[in-house]
Amino acid sequence: FGRNNLAMACGLAALEVIDNERLVENSAKMGALLTEKVDALRAKHSFIKEVRGKGLMIGIEFHEPQEFKLKMAWKLLHKIDKVLFAQMIVTQMLSKHRILTQVAGHAMDVMKILPPLIIGEKEVDMFVNALDDVLTECRKFPGPMWELGNNFVKAALGSRRTVEARPAVSA
């Protein structure tokens, strides 16, 4: 991004594409559609607390579900570490559906999504279906929440056994 003719030409070309392809308008339209469709999942998934954003910058906030079994799994994950639920969702979105999302911040149960400005209705539906699938899997026993908690317990017990099994070092 230096002060040279090539950088200026690239910048002007990028602005021209944004205008000609109406990417700002598409961002507003697809962002509203995406927010609406994800928000509609709240009726099915009590994990979803709120969906908010502007354009295609969208945050999905999760909270403790009402169902007893899910509430216990939620509490277990948050007892281990407050960032695990959102991180588990992000991980499942990538590993199962090849969709890259992020946790919004440390100790936050918020997943942020920043899709490209060229996103269309097909990709919106693909994302919503993927999120629905991942949240549905979270309801199963054993599911991702139980497996994640189980893996942490096994890792903790394994590291304790390793420490106990080490021979004492003499000087």
mmCIF file of C-alpha atoms in Angstrom:
data_model
loop_
_atom_site.group_PDB
_atom_site.id
_atom_site.type_symbol
_atom_site.label_atom_id
_atom_site.label_comp_id
_atom_site.label_asym_id
_atom_site.label_seq_id
_atom_site.Cartn_x
_atom_site.Cartn_y
_atom_site.Cartn_z
ATOM 1 C CA PHE A 1 0.000 0.000 0.000
ATOM 2 C CA GLY A 2 2.872 2.290 -0.731
ATOM 3 C CA ARG A 3 2.648 5.552 -2.608
ATOM 4 C CA ASN A 4 3.118 4.280 -6.116
ATOM 5 C CA ASN A 5 1.139 4.076 -9.325
ATOM 6 C CA LEU A 6 0.479 0.325 -9.088
ATOM 7 C CA ALA A 7 -0.940 0.563 -5.553
ATOM 8 C CA MET A 8 -3.174 3.467 -6.577
ATOM 9 C CA ALA A 9 -4.426 1.600 -9.661
ATOM 10 C CA CYS A 10 -5.231 -1.475 -7.532
ATOM 11 C CA GLY A 11 -7.097 0.633 -4.987
ATOM 12 C CA LEU A 12 -9.163 2.373 -7.666
ATOM 13 C CA ALA A 13 -9.944 -0.973 -9.347
ATOM 14 C CA ALA A 14 -11.126 -2.432 -6.019
ATOM 15 C CA LEU A 15 -13.411 0.573 -5.417
ATOM 16 C CA GLU A 16 -14.783 0.243 -8.953
ATOM 17 C CA VAL A 17 -15.646 -3.442 -8.396
ATOM 18 C CA ILE A 18 -17.347 -2.609 -5.081
ATOM 19 C CA ASP A 19 -19.494 0.005 -6.850
ATOM 20 C CA ASN A 20 -20.210 -1.877 -10.083
ATOM 21 C CA GLU A 21 -21.139 -5.142 -8.388
ATOM 22 C CA ARG A 22 -23.169 -3.326 -5.717
ATOM 23 C CA LEU A 23 -21.361 -5.187 -2.941
ATOM 24 C CA VAL A 24 -22.441 -2.765 -0.207
ATOM 25 C CA GLU A 25 -26.105 -3.291 -1.105
ATOM 26 C CA ASN A 26 -25.547 -7.060 -1.278
ATOM 27 C CA SER A 27 -23.929 -6.953 2.153
ATOM 28 C CA ALA A 28 -26.967 -5.243 3.663
ATOM 29 C CA LYS A 29 -29.445 -7.580 1.922
ATOM 30 C CA MET A 30 -27.602 -10.853 2.636
ATOM 31 C CA GLY A 31 -26.742 -9.737 6.179
ATOM 32 C CA ALA A 32 -30.428 -9.155 6.935
ATOM 33 C CA LEU A 33 -31.335 -12.534 5.415
ATOM 34 C CA LEU A 34 -28.586 -14.346 7.313
ATOM 35 C CA THR A 35 -29.524 -12.697 10.605
ATOM 36 C CA GLU A 36 -33.197 -13.532 10.073
ATOM 37 C CA LYS A 37 -32.548 -17.189 9.228
ATOM 38 C CA VAL A 38 -30.108 -17.764 12.101
ATOM 39 C CA ASP A 39 -32.479 -15.990 14.487
ATOM 40 C CA ALA A 40 -35.238 -18.375 13.353
ATOM 41 C CA LEU A 41 -33.102 -21.259 14.677
ATOM 42 C CA ARG A 42 -33.660 -19.939 18.227
ATOM 43 C CA ALA A 43 -37.052 -21.674 18.293
ATOM 44 C CA LYS A 44 -35.311 -25.018 17.727
ATOM 45 C CA HIS A 45 -32.052 -24.480 19.645
ATOM 46 C CA SER A 46 -32.234 -23.062 23.136
ATOM 47 C CA PHE A 47 -28.460 -22.482 23.026
ATOM 48 C CA ILE A 48 -28.975 -19.362 20.891
ATOM 49 C CA LYS A 49 -29.557 -16.262 22.989
ATOM 50 C CA GLU A 50 -29.289 -13.500 20.410
ATOM 51 C CA VAL A 51 -28.249 -12.809 16.837
ATOM 52 C CA ARG A 52 -26.971 -9.316 16.123
ATOM 53 C CA GLY A 53 -24.875 -7.474 13.623
ATOM 54 C CA LYS A 54 -24.581 -4.901 10.903
ATOM 55 C CA GLY A 55 -24.423 -5.939 7.280
ATOM 56 C CA LEU A 56 -22.400 -9.120 7.094
ATOM 57 C CA MET A 57 -20.639 -8.627 10.446
ATOM 58 C CA ILE A 58 -22.780 -10.915 12.597
ATOM 59 C CA GLY A 59 -22.457 -12.242 16.135
ATOM 60 C CA ILE A 60 -24.368 -15.238 17.481
ATOM 61 C CA GLU A 61 -24.519 -15.250 21.276
ATOM 62 C CA PHE A 62 -25.091 -18.520 23.096
ATOM 63 C CA HIS A 63 -26.353 -19.072 26.626
ATOM 64 C CA GLU A 64 -27.212 -21.855 29.028
ATOM 65 C CA PRO A 65 -30.078 -23.943 27.611
ATOM 66 C CA GLN A 66 -33.219 -24.786 29.564
ATOM 67 C CA GLU A 67 -33.208 -28.569 29.021
ATOM 68 C CA PHE A 68 -31.728 -30.411 32.018
ATOM 69 C CA LYS A 69 -29.277 -32.660 30.142
ATOM 70 C CA LEU A 70 -28.010 -29.795 28.000
ATOM 71 C CA LYS A 71 -27.780 -27.517 31.026
ATOM 72 C CA MET A 72 -25.547 -30.052 32.800
ATOM 73 C CA ALA A 73 -23.278 -30.378 29.752
ATOM 74 C CA TRP A 74 -23.125 -26.563 29.482
ATOM 75 C CA LYS A 75 -22.182 -26.234 33.148
ATOM 76 C CA LEU A 76 -19.493 -28.929 32.810
ATOM 77 C CA LEU A 77 -17.868 -27.163 29.866
ATOM 78 C CA HIS A 78 -18.014 -23.777 31.603
ATOM 79 C CA LYS A 79 -16.557 -25.276 34.770
ATOM 80 C CA ILE A 80 -13.556 -26.486 32.768
ATOM 81 C CA ASP A 81 -13.171 -23.237 30.820
ATOM 82 C CA LYS A 82 -15.620 -20.475 29.901
ATOM 83 C CA VAL A 83 -14.518 -20.387 26.260
ATOM 84 C CA LEU A 84 -15.197 -24.025 25.392
ATOM 85 C CA PHE A 85 -18.780 -23.935 24.132
ATOM 86 C CA ALA A 86 -18.273 -21.294 21.457
ATOM 87 C CA GLN A 87 -14.914 -22.822 20.562
ATOM 88 C CA MET A 88 -16.568 -26.227 20.172
ATOM 89 C CA ILE A 89 -19.148 -24.744 17.779
ATOM 90 C CA VAL A 90 -16.422 -22.988 15.768
ATOM 91 C CA THR A 91 -14.393 -26.207 15.599
ATOM 92 C CA GLN A 92 -17.380 -28.278 14.457
ATOM 93 C CA MET A 93 -18.321 -25.694 11.813
ATOM 94 C CA LEU A 94 -14.832 -25.962 10.341
ATOM 95 C CA SER A 95 -14.199 -29.692 10.686
ATOM 96 C CA LYS A 96 -17.649 -30.900 9.584
ATOM 97 C CA HIS A 97 -18.743 -28.178 7.169
ATOM 98 C CA ARG A 98 -15.543 -26.369 6.106
ATOM 99 C CA ILE A 99 -16.946 -23.031 7.304
ATOM 100 C CA LEU A 100 -14.518 -20.686 9.017
ATOM 101 C CA THR A 101 -15.926 -18.700 11.946
ATOM 102 C CA GLN A 102 -14.365 -17.252 15.095
ATOM 103 C CA VAL A 103 -15.047 -16.862 18.780
ATOM 104 C CA ALA A 104 -15.703 -13.143 19.312
ATOM 105 C CA GLY A 105 -13.434 -12.774 22.340
ATOM 106 C CA HIS A 106 -11.973 -14.419 25.406
ATOM 107 C CA ALA A 107 -14.526 -15.904 27.832
ATOM 108 C CA MET A 108 -17.398 -14.959 25.510
ATOM 109 C CA ASP A 109 -20.089 -17.306 24.316
ATOM 110 C CA VAL A 110 -20.296 -15.419 21.025
ATOM 111 C CA MET A 111 -19.392 -16.718 17.596
ATOM 112 C CA LYS A 112 -18.708 -14.123 14.932
ATOM 113 C CA ILE A 113 -19.136 -14.610 11.250
ATOM 114 C CA LEU A 114 -17.720 -12.377 8.541
ATOM 115 C CA PRO A 115 -18.765 -13.831 5.181
ATOM 116 C CA PRO A 116 -17.463 -12.319 1.940
ATOM 117 C CA LEU A 117 -19.334 -9.402 0.386
ATOM 118 C CA ILE A 118 -20.210 -11.558 -2.647
ATOM 119 C CA ILE A 119 -22.224 -14.100 -0.603
ATOM 120 C CA GLY A 120 -25.546 -15.189 -2.101
ATOM 121 C CA GLU A 121 -28.693 -16.893 -0.863
ATOM 122 C CA LYS A 122 -27.263 -20.349 -1.595
ATOM 123 C CA GLU A 123 -24.303 -19.720 0.746
ATOM 124 C CA VAL A 124 -26.602 -18.209 3.402
ATOM 125 C CA ASP A 125 -28.699 -21.386 3.360
ATOM 126 C CA MET A 126 -25.541 -23.522 3.476
ATOM 127 C CA PHE A 127 -24.337 -21.677 6.590
ATOM 128 C CA VAL A 128 -27.708 -21.852 8.357
ATOM 129 C CA ASN A 129 -28.032 -25.584 7.613
ATOM 130 C CA ALA A 130 -24.491 -26.191 8.891
ATOM 131 C CA LEU A 131 -25.151 -24.280 12.127
ATOM 132 C CA ASP A 132 -28.428 -26.150 12.579
ATOM 133 C CA ASP A 133 -26.570 -29.466 12.124
ATOM 134 C CA VAL A 134 -23.828 -28.569 14.616
ATOM 135 C CA LEU A 135 -26.322 -27.395 17.251
ATOM 136 C CA THR A 136 -28.444 -30.513 16.685
ATOM 137 C CA GLU A 137 -25.341 -32.658 17.299
ATOM 138 C CA CYS A 138 -24.817 -30.791 20.590
ATOM 139 C CA ARG A 139 -28.168 -32.131 21.771
ATOM 140 C CA LYS A 140 -27.131 -35.760 21.320
ATOM 141 C CA PHE A 141 -25.639 -37.996 23.981
ATOM 142 C CA PRO A 142 -22.824 -38.573 23.576
ATOM 143 C CA GLY A 143 -22.375 -35.521 21.432
ATOM 144 C CA PRO A 144 -19.676 -32.925 20.949
ATOM 145 C CA MET A 145 -20.218 -31.374 24.401
ATOM 146 C CA TRP A 146 -19.988 -34.670 26.212
ATOM 147 C CA GLU A 147 -17.040 -35.807 24.099
ATOM 148 C CA LEU A 148 -15.168 -32.556 24.686
ATOM 149 C CA GLY A 149 -15.756 -32.741 28.441
ATOM 150 C CA ASN A 150 -14.769 -36.414 28.483
ATOM 151 C CA ASN A 151 -11.557 -35.673 26.559
ATOM 152 C CA PHE A 152 -10.602 -32.973 29.071
ATOM 153 C CA VAL A 153 -11.216 -35.286 32.013
ATOM 154 C CA LYS A 154 -9.137 -38.033 30.361
ATOM 155 C CA ALA A 155 -6.348 -35.567 29.586
ATOM 156 C CA ALA A 156 -6.352 -34.273 33.145
ATOM 157 C CA LEU A 157 -6.244 -37.794 34.601
ATOM 158 C CA GLY A 158 -3.564 -38.845 32.126
ATOM 159 C CA SER A 159 -1.334 -35.900 32.956
ATOM 160 C CA ARG A 160 -1.738 -36.591 36.675
ATOM 161 C CA ARG A 161 -0.769 -40.243 36.145
ATOM 162 C CA THR A 162 2.256 -39.162 34.125
ATOM 163 C CA VAL A 163 3.404 -36.871 36.925
ATOM 164 C CA GLU A 164 2.854 -39.611 39.530
ATOM 165 C CA ALA A 165 4.691 -42.212 37.418
ATOM 166 C CA ARG A 166 7.851 -40.147 36.953
ATOM 167 C CA PRO A 167 10.774 -41.398 39.008
ATOM 168 C CA ALA A 168 12.188 -39.042 41.573
ATOM 169 C CA VAL A 169 15.313 -37.247 40.374
ATOM 170 C CA SER A 170 18.211 -37.215 42.801
ATOM 171 C CA ALA A 171 20.861 -34.545 42.768
#
